[in-house]
Amino acid sequence: MTPDADRIARKSLLLGNVPKPAQDLILASARDRAFDRGATIFLQGEEASAVYVVIEGWVKLYRVAPNGSEAVVSVFTRGDSFGEAVAFTGGSYPVSAEAATDVMLVRIETAEMLRLIERQPGLAVSLLAATFAHLHRLVGQIEQLKARSGAQRVAEFLLEHVNEERGPCAVVLPYDKVLIAGRLGMKPESLSRAFARLREKGVQVRQSVAEIEDVAALRDYVEEDPGLSWSR
């Protein structure tokens, strides 16, 4: 494993709260792996034999419904981990994982982690912190779907990739628009309509770049009651 991958893995959601001696043991047998865009990392129903930490790039988790439609569950990037909740129970992956871009991952065998937990039960609490964080993220996504209009969800997504507090800025869309739509619980045509709606809020999208006229004004719009638009 490269020094950069080791450093990011130690600061990751999975291992960030784990004492260094335990980190050393967990990462001793870990390996970094590269996947090209579109490559399958694991499939829904496969035995959950490993946990992954994203070192570079983006990974999407998705489920395939009986009718063949695909539902994006979540998208992960640098420092995020995935696969830990089901891996600790010895079950199978409830979702599939695919490289949304070219990615570099660290693969940690669950058998090694479970053996370590048997020897040091207190580590389970630290390792479960990542699971709690994923649950919190999913609750936030459900709140987005229930309490935000489509345009507000897109605006909030853009603001997640902004460092500025006010004034103009440009955001490079981190992955393709079809995946953005899936991540936000929208169809691609609904995403296009949302981008069009955001023009009146000072957002212009040109290919893979979104130019925001005023970050603070866009934040105000995200927090606005979506019902107000019906009363105007």
mmCIF file with all atom_site columns, C-alpha atoms in Angstrom:
data_model
loop_
_atom_site.group_PDB
_atom_site.id
_atom_site.type_symbol
_atom_site.label_atom_id
_atom_site.label_alt_id
_atom_site.label_comp_id
_atom_site.label_asym_id
_atom_site.label_entity_id
_atom_site.label_seq_id
_atom_site.pdbx_PDB_ins_code
_atom_site.Cartn_x
_atom_site.Cartn_y
_atom_site.Cartn_z
_atom_site.occupancy
_atom_site.B_iso_or_equiv
_atom_site.pdbx_formal_charge
_atom_site.auth_seq_id
_atom_site.auth_comp_id
_atom_site.auth_asym_id
_atom_site.auth_atom_id
_atom_site.pdbx_PDB_model_num
ATOM 1   C CA . MET A 1 1   ? 0.000   0.000   0.000   1.00 0.00 ? 1   MET A CA 1
ATOM 2   C CA . THR A 1 2   ? 1.342   3.440   -0.919  1.00 0.00 ? 2   THR A CA 1
ATOM 3   C CA . PRO A 1 3   ? 2.173   5.971   1.832   1.00 0.00 ? 3   PRO A CA 1
ATOM 4   C CA . ASP A 1 4   ? -0.602  8.281   0.560   1.00 0.00 ? 4   ASP A CA 1
ATOM 5   C CA . ALA A 1 5   ? -3.184  5.489   0.692   1.00 0.00 ? 5   ALA A CA 1
ATOM 6   C CA . ASP A 1 6   ? -2.035  4.531   4.192   1.00 0.00 ? 6   ASP A CA 1
ATOM 7   C CA . ARG A 1 7   ? -2.361  8.138   5.404   1.00 0.00 ? 7   ARG A CA 1
ATOM 8   C CA . ILE A 1 8   ? -5.853  8.613   3.974   1.00 0.00 ? 8   ILE A CA 1
ATOM 9   C CA . ALA A 1 9   ? -7.036  5.227   5.286   1.00 0.00 ? 9   ALA A CA 1
ATOM 10  C CA . ARG A 1 10  ? -5.901  6.114   8.821   1.00 0.00 ? 10  ARG A CA 1
ATOM 11  C CA . LYS A 1 11  ? -7.868  9.381   8.706   1.00 0.00 ? 11  LYS A CA 1
ATOM 12  C CA . SER A 1 12  ? -10.920 7.782   7.096   1.00 0.00 ? 12  SER A CA 1
ATOM 13  C CA . LEU A 1 13  ? -14.395 7.557   8.536   1.00 0.00 ? 13  LEU A CA 1
ATOM 14  C CA . LEU A 1 14  ? -13.743 3.890   9.319   1.00 0.00 ? 14  LEU A CA 1
ATOM 15  C CA . LEU A 1 15  ? -10.384 4.152   11.099  1.00 0.00 ? 15  LEU A CA 1
ATOM 16  C CA . GLY A 1 16  ? -10.219 7.775   12.230  1.00 0.00 ? 16  GLY A CA 1
ATOM 17  C CA . ASN A 1 17  ? -11.339 6.925   15.789  1.00 0.00 ? 17  ASN A CA 1
ATOM 18  C CA . VAL A 1 18  ? -9.283  3.734   16.088  1.00 0.00 ? 18  VAL A CA 1
ATOM 19  C CA . PRO A 1 19  ? -6.039  3.816   18.160  1.00 0.00 ? 19  PRO A CA 1
ATOM 20  C CA . LYS A 1 20  ? -2.853  3.696   16.087  1.00 0.00 ? 20  LYS A CA 1
ATOM 21  C CA . PRO A 1 21  ? -1.711  0.218   17.254  1.00 0.00 ? 21  PRO A CA 1
ATOM 22  C CA . ALA A 1 22  ? -5.056  -1.187  16.109  1.00 0.00 ? 22  ALA A CA 1
ATOM 23  C CA . GLN A 1 23  ? -4.808  0.760   12.841  1.00 0.00 ? 23  GLN A CA 1
ATOM 24  C CA . ASP A 1 24  ? -1.420  -0.864  12.260  1.00 0.00 ? 24  ASP A CA 1
ATOM 25  C CA . LEU A 1 25  ? -2.891  -4.336  12.734  1.00 0.00 ? 25  LEU A CA 1
ATOM 26  C CA . ILE A 1 26  ? -5.933  -3.664  10.533  1.00 0.00 ? 26  ILE A CA 1
ATOM 27  C CA . LEU A 1 27  ? -3.887  -2.169  7.708   1.00 0.00 ? 27  LEU A CA 1
ATOM 28  C CA . ALA A 1 28  ? -1.070  -4.712  7.853   1.00 0.00 ? 28  ALA A CA 1
ATOM 29  C CA . SER A 1 29  ? -2.872  -7.005  5.410   1.00 0.00 ? 29  SER A CA 1
ATOM 30  C CA . ALA A 1 30  ? -4.820  -4.272  3.544   1.00 0.00 ? 30  ALA A CA 1
ATOM 31  C CA . ARG A 1 31  ? -4.156  -3.698  -0.145  1.00 0.00 ? 31  ARG A CA 1
ATOM 32  C CA . ASP A 1 32  ? -4.811  -0.764  -2.441  1.00 0.00 ? 32  ASP A CA 1
ATOM 33  C CA . ARG A 1 33  ? -6.642  -1.512  -5.681  1.00 0.00 ? 33  ARG A CA 1
ATOM 34  C CA . ALA A 1 34  ? -7.364  0.574   -8.753  1.00 0.00 ? 34  ALA A CA 1
ATOM 35  C CA . PHE A 1 35  ? -10.634 0.320   -10.693 1.00 0.00 ? 35  PHE A CA 1
ATOM 36  C CA . ASP A 1 36  ? -11.414 1.923   -14.032 1.00 0.00 ? 36  ASP A CA 1
ATOM 37  C CA . ARG A 1 37  ? -14.587 3.952   -14.440 1.00 0.00 ? 37  ARG A CA 1
ATOM 38  C CA . GLY A 1 38  ? -17.567 1.620   -14.780 1.00 0.00 ? 38  GLY A CA 1
ATOM 39  C CA . ALA A 1 39  ? -15.796 -1.351  -13.185 1.00 0.00 ? 39  ALA A CA 1
ATOM 40  C CA . THR A 1 40  ? -17.716 -3.480  -10.683 1.00 0.00 ? 40  THR A CA 1
ATOM 41  C CA . ILE A 1 41  ? -16.270 -3.560  -7.167  1.00 0.00 ? 41  ILE A CA 1
ATOM 42  C CA . PHE A 1 42  ? -18.825 -6.010  -5.787  1.00 0.00 ? 42  PHE A CA 1
ATOM 43  C CA . LEU A 1 43  ? -22.347 -7.123  -6.665  1.00 0.00 ? 43  LEU A CA 1
ATOM 44  C CA . GLN A 1 44  ? -25.565 -7.182  -4.679  1.00 0.00 ? 44  GLN A CA 1
ATOM 45  C CA . GLY A 1 45  ? -25.896 -10.604 -3.027  1.00 0.00 ? 45  GLY A CA 1
ATOM 46  C CA . GLU A 1 46  ? -22.166 -11.418 -2.935  1.00 0.00 ? 46  GLU A CA 1
ATOM 47  C CA . GLU A 1 47  ? -20.613 -12.460 0.365   1.00 0.00 ? 47  GLU A CA 1
ATOM 48  C CA . ALA A 1 48  ? -19.452 -9.370  2.258   1.00 0.00 ? 48  ALA A CA 1
ATOM 49  C CA . SER A 1 49  ? -15.781 -10.279 2.538   1.00 0.00 ? 49  SER A CA 1
ATOM 50  C CA . ALA A 1 50  ? -14.189 -6.820  2.629   1.00 0.00 ? 50  ALA A CA 1
ATOM 51  C CA . VAL A 1 51  ? -14.573 -3.210  3.681   1.00 0.00 ? 51  VAL A CA 1
ATOM 52  C CA . TYR A 1 52  ? -13.321 -0.442  1.391   1.00 0.00 ? 52  TYR A CA 1
ATOM 53  C CA . VAL A 1 53  ? -11.870 3.029   1.901   1.00 0.00 ? 53  VAL A CA 1
ATOM 54  C CA . VAL A 1 54  ? -11.876 5.465   -1.028  1.00 0.00 ? 54  VAL A CA 1
ATOM 55  C CA . ILE A 1 55  ? -8.442  6.991   -1.627  1.00 0.00 ? 55  ILE A CA 1
ATOM 56  C CA . GLU A 1 56  ? -9.192  8.809   -4.881  1.00 0.00 ? 56  GLU A CA 1
ATOM 57  C CA . GLY A 1 57  ? -12.215 9.138   -7.166  1.00 0.00 ? 57  GLY A CA 1
ATOM 58  C CA . TRP A 1 58  ? -15.924 8.364   -6.696  1.00 0.00 ? 58  TRP A CA 1
ATOM 59  C CA . VAL A 1 59  ? -17.832 5.137   -6.013  1.00 0.00 ? 59  VAL A CA 1
ATOM 60  C CA . LYS A 1 60  ? -21.581 4.632   -6.322  1.00 0.00 ? 60  LYS A CA 1
ATOM 61  C CA . LEU A 1 61  ? -23.640 2.117   -4.375  1.00 0.00 ? 61  LEU A CA 1
ATOM 62  C CA . TYR A 1 62  ? -26.870 1.036   -6.029  1.00 0.00 ? 62  TYR A CA 1
ATOM 63  C CA . ARG A 1 63  ? -29.625 -1.579  -5.918  1.00 0.00 ? 63  ARG A CA 1
ATOM 64  C CA . VAL A 1 64  ? -31.311 -3.245  -8.867  1.00 0.00 ? 64  VAL A CA 1
ATOM 65  C CA . ALA A 1 65  ? -35.073 -3.660  -8.489  1.00 0.00 ? 65  ALA A CA 1
ATOM 66  C CA . PRO A 1 66  ? -36.909 -6.784  -9.738  1.00 0.00 ? 66  PRO A CA 1
ATOM 67  C CA . ASN A 1 67  ? -38.037 -4.795  -12.803 1.00 0.00 ? 67  ASN A CA 1
ATOM 68  C CA . GLY A 1 68  ? -34.406 -4.066  -13.666 1.00 0.00 ? 68  GLY A CA 1
ATOM 69  C CA . SER A 1 69  ? -34.401 -0.380  -12.693 1.00 0.00 ? 69  SER A CA 1
ATOM 70  C CA . GLU A 1 70  ? -31.394 0.974   -10.814 1.00 0.00 ? 70  GLU A CA 1
ATOM 71  C CA . ALA A 1 71  ? -31.664 3.030   -7.622  1.00 0.00 ? 71  ALA A CA 1
ATOM 72  C CA . VAL A 1 72  ? -28.569 4.924   -6.466  1.00 0.00 ? 72  VAL A CA 1
ATOM 73  C CA . VAL A 1 73  ? -28.231 4.498   -2.699  1.00 0.00 ? 73  VAL A CA 1
ATOM 74  C CA . SER A 1 74  ? -25.166 6.642   -2.074  1.00 0.00 ? 74  SER A CA 1
ATOM 75  C CA . VAL A 1 75  ? -21.977 8.065   -3.585  1.00 0.00 ? 75  VAL A CA 1
ATOM 76  C CA . PHE A 1 76  ? -18.619 8.036   -1.794  1.00 0.00 ? 76  PHE A CA 1
ATOM 77  C CA . THR A 1 77  ? -15.317 9.829   -2.293  1.00 0.00 ? 77  THR A CA 1
ATOM 78  C CA . ARG A 1 78  ? -11.876 10.364  -0.719  1.00 0.00 ? 78  ARG A CA 1
ATOM 79  C CA . GLY A 1 79  ? -11.760 9.308   2.940   1.00 0.00 ? 79  GLY A CA 1
ATOM 80  C CA . ASP A 1 80  ? -15.185 7.631   2.907   1.00 0.00 ? 80  ASP A CA 1
ATOM 81  C CA . SER A 1 81  ? -15.625 3.951   3.724   1.00 0.00 ? 81  SER A CA 1
ATOM 82  C CA . PHE A 1 82  ? -18.317 1.516   2.675   1.00 0.00 ? 82  PHE A CA 1
ATOM 83  C CA . GLY A 1 83  ? -19.319 -2.094  3.266   1.00 0.00 ? 83  GLY A CA 1
ATOM 84  C CA . GLU A 1 84  ? -18.609 -2.155  6.996   1.00 0.00 ? 84  GLU A CA 1
ATOM 85  C CA . ALA A 1 85  ? -22.133 -2.590  8.414   1.00 0.00 ? 85  ALA A CA 1
ATOM 86  C CA . VAL A 1 86  ? -22.965 -5.812  6.597   1.00 0.00 ? 86  VAL A CA 1
ATOM 87  C CA . ALA A 1 87  ? -19.389 -7.095  6.717   1.00 0.00 ? 87  ALA A CA 1
ATOM 88  C CA . PHE A 1 88  ? -19.451 -7.135  10.524  1.00 0.00 ? 88  PHE A CA 1
ATOM 89  C CA . THR A 1 89  ? -22.566 -9.337  10.491  1.00 0.00 ? 89  THR A CA 1
ATOM 90  C CA . GLY A 1 90  ? -21.155 -11.898 8.085   1.00 0.00 ? 90  GLY A CA 1
ATOM 91  C CA . GLY A 1 91  ? -23.946 -11.383 5.571   1.00 0.00 ? 91  GLY A CA 1
ATOM 92  C CA . SER A 1 92  ? -24.044 -10.503 1.889   1.00 0.00 ? 92  SER A CA 1
ATOM 93  C CA . TYR A 1 93  ? -23.838 -7.069  0.303   1.00 0.00 ? 93  TYR A CA 1
ATOM 94  C CA . PRO A 1 94  ? -27.357 -5.570  0.010   1.00 0.00 ? 94  PRO A CA 1
ATOM 95  C CA . VAL A 1 95  ? -26.143 -3.252  -2.774  1.00 0.00 ? 95  VAL A CA 1
ATOM 96  C CA . SER A 1 96  ? -23.720 -3.275  -5.683  1.00 0.00 ? 96  SER A CA 1
ATOM 97  C CA . ALA A 1 97  ? -20.671 -0.998  -5.864  1.00 0.00 ? 97  ALA A CA 1
ATOM 98  C CA . GLU A 1 98  ? -19.311 0.491   -9.078  1.00 0.00 ? 98  GLU A CA 1
ATOM 99  C CA . ALA A 1 99  ? -16.501 2.914   -9.887  1.00 0.00 ? 99  ALA A CA 1
ATOM 100 C CA . ALA A 1 100 ? -18.264 6.128   -10.943 1.00 0.00 ? 100 ALA A CA 1
ATOM 101 C CA . THR A 1 101 ? -14.870 7.501   -12.014 1.00 0.00 ? 101 THR A CA 1
ATOM 102 C CA . ASP A 1 102 ? -11.401 5.976   -12.083 1.00 0.00 ? 102 ASP A CA 1
ATOM 103 C CA . VAL A 1 103 ? -10.850 5.133   -8.414  1.00 0.00 ? 103 VAL A CA 1
ATOM 104 C CA . MET A 1 104 ? -8.208  3.955   -5.985  1.00 0.00 ? 104 MET A CA 1
ATOM 105 C CA . LEU A 1 105 ? -9.472  1.979   -2.987  1.00 0.00 ? 105 LEU A CA 1
ATOM 106 C CA . VAL A 1 106 ? -7.993  0.289   0.052   1.00 0.00 ? 106 VAL A CA 1
ATOM 107 C CA . ARG A 1 107 ? -9.492  -3.175  0.577   1.00 0.00 ? 107 ARG A CA 1
ATOM 108 C CA . ILE A 1 108 ? -9.571  -4.452  4.175   1.00 0.00 ? 108 ILE A CA 1
ATOM 109 C CA . GLU A 1 109 ? -10.519 -8.088  4.712   1.00 0.00 ? 109 GLU A CA 1
ATOM 110 C CA . THR A 1 110 ? -13.384 -8.371  7.186   1.00 0.00 ? 110 THR A CA 1
ATOM 111 C CA . ALA A 1 111 ? -12.027 -11.622 8.629   1.00 0.00 ? 111 ALA A CA 1
ATOM 112 C CA . GLU A 1 112 ? -8.943  -9.762  9.851   1.00 0.00 ? 112 GLU A CA 1
ATOM 113 C CA . MET A 1 113 ? -11.054 -7.036  11.447  1.00 0.00 ? 113 MET A CA 1
ATOM 114 C CA . LEU A 1 114 ? -13.367 -9.523  13.159  1.00 0.00 ? 114 LEU A CA 1
ATOM 115 C CA . ARG A 1 115 ? -10.397 -11.432 14.601  1.00 0.00 ? 115 ARG A CA 1
ATOM 116 C CA . LEU A 1 116 ? -9.023  -8.201  15.993  1.00 0.00 ? 116 LEU A CA 1
ATOM 117 C CA . ILE A 1 117 ? -12.387 -7.274  17.531  1.00 0.00 ? 117 ILE A CA 1
ATOM 118 C CA . GLU A 1 118 ? -12.525 -10.685 19.226  1.00 0.00 ? 118 GLU A CA 1
ATOM 119 C CA . ARG A 1 119 ? -9.179  -9.909  20.868  1.00 0.00 ? 119 ARG A CA 1
ATOM 120 C CA . GLN A 1 120 ? -10.015 -6.253  21.596  1.00 0.00 ? 120 GLN A CA 1
ATOM 121 C CA . PRO A 1 121 ? -13.829 -5.912  21.954  1.00 0.00 ? 121 PRO A CA 1
ATOM 122 C CA . GLY A 1 122 ? -13.562 -2.200  22.747  1.00 0.00 ? 122 GLY A CA 1
ATOM 123 C CA . LEU A 1 123 ? -12.577 -1.528  19.139  1.00 0.00 ? 123 LEU A CA 1
ATOM 124 C CA . ALA A 1 124 ? -16.092 -2.343  17.988  1.00 0.00 ? 124 ALA A CA 1
ATOM 125 C CA . VAL A 1 125 ? -17.384 0.986   19.305  1.00 0.00 ? 125 VAL A CA 1
ATOM 126 C CA . SER A 1 126 ? -14.780 2.942   17.334  1.00 0.00 ? 126 SER A CA 1
ATOM 127 C CA . LEU A 1 127 ? -15.399 0.954   14.157  1.00 0.00 ? 127 LEU A CA 1
ATOM 128 C CA . LEU A 1 128 ? -19.173 1.334   14.463  1.00 0.00 ? 128 LEU A CA 1
ATOM 129 C CA . ALA A 1 129 ? -18.781 5.125   14.314  1.00 0.00 ? 129 ALA A CA 1
ATOM 130 C CA . ALA A 1 130 ? -18.626 4.810   10.520  1.00 0.00 ? 130 ALA A CA 1
ATOM 131 C CA . THR A 1 131 ? -21.904 2.885   10.493  1.00 0.00 ? 131 THR A CA 1
ATOM 132 C CA . PHE A 1 132 ? -23.591 5.570   12.569  1.00 0.00 ? 132 PHE A CA 1
ATOM 133 C CA . ALA A 1 133 ? -22.258 8.231   10.185  1.00 0.00 ? 133 ALA A CA 1
ATOM 134 C CA . HIS A 1 134 ? -23.726 6.378   7.197   1.00 0.00 ? 134 HIS A CA 1
ATOM 135 C CA . LEU A 1 135 ? -27.094 6.171   8.974   1.00 0.00 ? 135 LEU A CA 1
ATOM 136 C CA . HIS A 1 136 ? -26.969 9.913   9.658   1.00 0.00 ? 136 HIS A CA 1
ATOM 137 C CA . ARG A 1 137 ? -26.199 10.532  5.971   1.00 0.00 ? 137 ARG A CA 1
ATOM 138 C CA . LEU A 1 138 ? -29.154 8.409   4.855   1.00 0.00 ? 138 LEU A CA 1
ATOM 139 C CA . VAL A 1 139 ? -31.488 10.277  7.231   1.00 0.00 ? 139 VAL A CA 1
ATOM 140 C CA . GLY A 1 140 ? -30.246 13.518  5.683   1.00 0.00 ? 140 GLY A CA 1
ATOM 141 C CA . GLN A 1 141 ? -30.966 12.193  2.191   1.00 0.00 ? 141 GLN A CA 1
ATOM 142 C CA . ILE A 1 142 ? -34.500 11.215  3.206   1.00 0.00 ? 142 ILE A CA 1
ATOM 143 C CA . GLU A 1 143 ? -35.005 14.706  4.651   1.00 0.00 ? 143 GLU A CA 1
ATOM 144 C CA . GLN A 1 144 ? -33.808 16.151  1.335   1.00 0.00 ? 144 GLN A CA 1
ATOM 145 C CA . LEU A 1 145 ? -36.331 14.094  -0.595  1.00 0.00 ? 145 LEU A CA 1
ATOM 146 C CA . LYS A 1 146 ? -39.221 14.954  1.721   1.00 0.00 ? 146 LYS A CA 1
ATOM 147 C CA . ALA A 1 147 ? -38.553 18.596  2.569   1.00 0.00 ? 147 ALA A CA 1
ATOM 148 C CA . ARG A 1 148 ? -36.848 20.059  -0.533  1.00 0.00 ? 148 ARG A CA 1
ATOM 149 C CA . SER A 1 149 ? -38.062 20.730  -4.055  1.00 0.00 ? 149 SER A CA 1
ATOM 150 C CA . GLY A 1 150 ? -36.060 19.253  -6.932  1.00 0.00 ? 150 GLY A CA 1
ATOM 151 C CA . ALA A 1 151 ? -34.311 22.559  -7.613  1.00 0.00 ? 151 ALA A CA 1
ATOM 152 C CA . GLN A 1 152 ? -33.491 22.973  -3.909  1.00 0.00 ? 152 GLN A CA 1
ATOM 153 C CA . ARG A 1 153 ? -31.956 19.489  -3.776  1.00 0.00 ? 153 ARG A CA 1
ATOM 154 C CA . VAL A 1 154 ? -29.764 20.305  -6.762  1.00 0.00 ? 154 VAL A CA 1
ATOM 155 C CA . ALA A 1 155 ? -28.767 23.641  -5.207  1.00 0.00 ? 155 ALA A CA 1
ATOM 156 C CA . GLU A 1 156 ? -27.871 21.899  -1.942  1.00 0.00 ? 156 GLU A CA 1
ATOM 157 C CA . PHE A 1 157 ? -25.806 19.353  -3.867  1.00 0.00 ? 157 PHE A CA 1
ATOM 158 C CA . LEU A 1 158 ? -23.844 22.159  -5.536  1.00 0.00 ? 158 LEU A CA 1
ATOM 159 C CA . LEU A 1 159 ? -23.277 23.889  -2.202  1.00 0.00 ? 159 LEU A CA 1
ATOM 160 C CA . GLU A 1 160 ? -21.780 20.687  -0.770  1.00 0.00 ? 160 GLU A CA 1
ATOM 161 C CA . HIS A 1 161 ? -18.880 21.287  -3.168  1.00 0.00 ? 161 HIS A CA 1
ATOM 162 C CA . VAL A 1 162 ? -18.405 24.981  -2.371  1.00 0.00 ? 162 VAL A CA 1
ATOM 163 C CA . ASN A 1 163 ? -15.855 26.421  0.079   1.00 0.00 ? 163 ASN A CA 1
ATOM 164 C CA . GLU A 1 164 ? -16.893 30.071  -0.246  1.00 0.00 ? 164 GLU A CA 1
ATOM 165 C CA . GLU A 1 165 ? -19.460 31.584  2.140   1.00 0.00 ? 165 GLU A CA 1
ATOM 166 C CA . ARG A 1 166 ? -20.627 34.335  -0.206  1.00 0.00 ? 166 ARG A CA 1
ATOM 167 C CA . GLY A 1 167 ? -20.016 35.890  -3.583  1.00 0.00 ? 167 GLY A CA 1
ATOM 168 C CA . PRO A 1 168 ? -19.553 34.139  -6.940  1.00 0.00 ? 168 PRO A CA 1
ATOM 169 C CA . CYS A 1 169 ? -17.852 30.794  -7.498  1.00 0.00 ? 169 CYS A CA 1
ATOM 170 C CA . ALA A 1 170 ? -17.649 27.922  -9.970  1.00 0.00 ? 170 ALA A CA 1
ATOM 171 C CA . VAL A 1 171 ? -18.275 24.263  -9.139  1.00 0.00 ? 171 VAL A CA 1
ATOM 172 C CA . VAL A 1 172 ? -16.941 21.422  -11.255 1.00 0.00 ? 172 VAL A CA 1
ATOM 173 C CA . LEU A 1 173 ? -19.572 18.680  -11.219 1.00 0.00 ? 173 LEU A CA 1
ATOM 174 C CA . PRO A 1 174 ? -17.797 15.722  -9.590  1.00 0.00 ? 174 PRO A CA 1
ATOM 175 C CA . TYR A 1 175 ? -19.418 13.049  -11.763 1.00 0.00 ? 175 TYR A CA 1
ATOM 176 C CA . ASP A 1 176 ? -21.834 12.753  -14.677 1.00 0.00 ? 176 ASP A CA 1
ATOM 177 C CA . LYS A 1 177 ? -25.344 14.224  -14.575 1.00 0.00 ? 177 LYS A CA 1
ATOM 178 C CA . VAL A 1 178 ? -27.101 10.854  -14.790 1.00 0.00 ? 178 VAL A CA 1
ATOM 179 C CA . LEU A 1 179 ? -25.435 9.803   -11.528 1.00 0.00 ? 179 LEU A CA 1
ATOM 180 C CA . ILE A 1 180 ? -26.180 13.182  -9.939  1.00 0.00 ? 180 ILE A CA 1
ATOM 181 C CA . ALA A 1 181 ? -29.843 12.663  -10.809 1.00 0.00 ? 181 ALA A CA 1
ATOM 182 C CA . GLY A 1 182 ? -29.812 9.178   -9.272  1.00 0.00 ? 182 GLY A CA 1
ATOM 183 C CA . ARG A 1 183 ? -28.034 10.427  -6.141  1.00 0.00 ? 183 ARG A CA 1
ATOM 184 C CA . LEU A 1 184 ? -30.754 13.076  -5.683  1.00 0.00 ? 184 LEU A CA 1
ATOM 185 C CA . GLY A 1 185 ? -33.664 10.713  -6.346  1.00 0.00 ? 185 GLY A CA 1
ATOM 186 C CA . MET A 1 186 ? -34.520 12.328  -9.687  1.00 0.00 ? 186 MET A CA 1
ATOM 187 C CA . LYS A 1 187 ? -34.799 11.333  -13.321 1.00 0.00 ? 187 LYS A CA 1
ATOM 188 C CA . PRO A 1 188 ? -32.268 12.918  -15.717 1.00 0.00 ? 188 PRO A CA 1
ATOM 189 C CA . GLU A 1 189 ? -34.994 15.041  -17.329 1.00 0.00 ? 189 GLU A CA 1
ATOM 190 C CA . SER A 1 190 ? -36.041 16.301  -13.886 1.00 0.00 ? 190 SER A CA 1
ATOM 191 C CA . LEU A 1 191 ? -32.431 17.278  -13.203 1.00 0.00 ? 191 LEU A CA 1
ATOM 192 C CA . SER A 1 192 ? -32.372 19.279  -16.439 1.00 0.00 ? 192 SER A CA 1
ATOM 193 C CA . ARG A 1 193 ? -35.545 21.102  -15.399 1.00 0.00 ? 193 ARG A CA 1
ATOM 194 C CA . ALA A 1 194 ? -34.053 21.808  -11.974 1.00 0.00 ? 194 ALA A CA 1
ATOM 195 C CA . PHE A 1 195 ? -30.912 23.299  -13.532 1.00 0.00 ? 195 PHE A CA 1
ATOM 196 C CA . ALA A 1 196 ? -33.148 25.464  -15.737 1.00 0.00 ? 196 ALA A CA 1
ATOM 197 C CA . ARG A 1 197 ? -35.108 26.593  -12.675 1.00 0.00 ? 197 ARG A CA 1
ATOM 198 C CA . LEU A 1 198 ? -31.873 27.555  -10.915 1.00 0.00 ? 198 LEU A CA 1
ATOM 199 C CA . ARG A 1 199 ? -30.992 30.053  -13.645 1.00 0.00 ? 199 ARG A CA 1
ATOM 200 C CA . GLU A 1 200 ? -33.323 32.549  -11.982 1.00 0.00 ? 200 GLU A CA 1
ATOM 201 C CA . LYS A 1 201 ? -31.345 31.927  -8.768  1.00 0.00 ? 201 LYS A CA 1
ATOM 202 C CA . GLY A 1 202 ? -28.082 32.895  -10.424 1.00 0.00 ? 202 GLY A CA 1
ATOM 203 C CA . VAL A 1 203 ? -26.810 29.436  -11.411 1.00 0.00 ? 203 VAL A CA 1
ATOM 204 C CA . GLN A 1 204 ? -25.564 28.774  -14.936 1.00 0.00 ? 204 GLN A CA 1
ATOM 205 C CA . VAL A 1 205 ? -24.477 25.249  -15.932 1.00 0.00 ? 205 VAL A CA 1
ATOM 206 C CA . ARG A 1 206 ? -22.121 24.882  -18.865 1.00 0.00 ? 206 ARG A CA 1
ATOM 207 C CA . GLN A 1 207 ? -21.165 21.268  -19.582 1.00 0.00 ? 207 GLN A CA 1
ATOM 208 C CA . SER A 1 208 ? -19.558 20.049  -16.314 1.00 0.00 ? 208 SER A CA 1
ATOM 209 C CA . VAL A 1 209 ? -19.219 23.433  -14.583 1.00 0.00 ? 209 VAL A CA 1
ATOM 210 C CA . ALA A 1 210 ? -21.876 25.250  -12.545 1.00 0.00 ? 210 ALA A CA 1
ATOM 211 C CA . GLU A 1 211 ? -21.288 28.991  -12.109 1.00 0.00 ? 211 GLU A CA 1
ATOM 212 C CA . ILE A 1 212 ? -22.962 30.422  -9.002  1.00 0.00 ? 212 ILE A CA 1
ATOM 213 C CA . GLU A 1 213 ? -23.590 34.165  -8.935  1.00 0.00 ? 213 GLU A CA 1
ATOM 214 C CA . ASP A 1 214 ? -24.058 34.462  -5.158  1.00 0.00 ? 214 ASP A CA 1
ATOM 215 C CA . VAL A 1 215 ? -23.359 31.578  -2.771  1.00 0.00 ? 215 VAL A CA 1
ATOM 216 C CA . ALA A 1 216 ? -25.159 33.190  0.183   1.00 0.00 ? 216 ALA A CA 1
ATOM 217 C CA . ALA A 1 217 ? -28.312 33.831  -1.865  1.00 0.00 ? 217 ALA A CA 1
ATOM 218 C CA . LEU A 1 218 ? -28.310 30.217  -3.053  1.00 0.00 ? 218 LEU A CA 1
ATOM 219 C CA . ARG A 1 219 ? -28.025 29.009  0.565   1.00 0.00 ? 219 ARG A CA 1
ATOM 220 C CA . ASP A 1 220 ? -31.041 31.151  1.451   1.00 0.00 ? 220 ASP A CA 1
ATOM 221 C CA . TYR A 1 221 ? -32.963 29.556  -1.399  1.00 0.00 ? 221 TYR A CA 1
ATOM 222 C CA . VAL A 1 222 ? -32.129 26.032  -0.157  1.00 0.00 ? 222 VAL A CA 1
ATOM 223 C CA . GLU A 1 223 ? -33.527 26.882  3.290   1.00 0.00 ? 223 GLU A CA 1
ATOM 224 C CA . GLU A 1 224 ? -36.668 28.456  1.844   1.00 0.00 ? 224 GLU A CA 1
ATOM 225 C CA . ASP A 1 225 ? -39.991 26.678  2.405   1.00 0.00 ? 225 ASP A CA 1
ATOM 226 C CA . PRO A 1 226 ? -40.700 24.989  -0.961  1.00 0.00 ? 226 PRO A CA 1
ATOM 227 C CA . GLY A 1 227 ? -44.392 25.756  -0.477  1.00 0.00 ? 227 GLY A CA 1
ATOM 228 C CA . LEU A 1 228 ? -43.677 29.469  -0.893  1.00 0.00 ? 228 LEU A CA 1
ATOM 229 C CA . SER A 1 229 ? -43.207 29.016  -4.632  1.00 0.00 ? 229 SER A CA 1
ATOM 230 C CA . TRP A 1 230 ? -46.867 27.995  -4.915  1.00 0.00 ? 230 TRP A CA 1
ATOM 231 C CA . SER A 1 231 ? -48.122 31.107  -3.152  1.00 0.00 ? 231 SER A CA 1
ATOM 232 C CA . ARG A 1 232 ? -46.283 33.589  -5.374  1.00 0.00 ? 232 ARG A CA 1
#
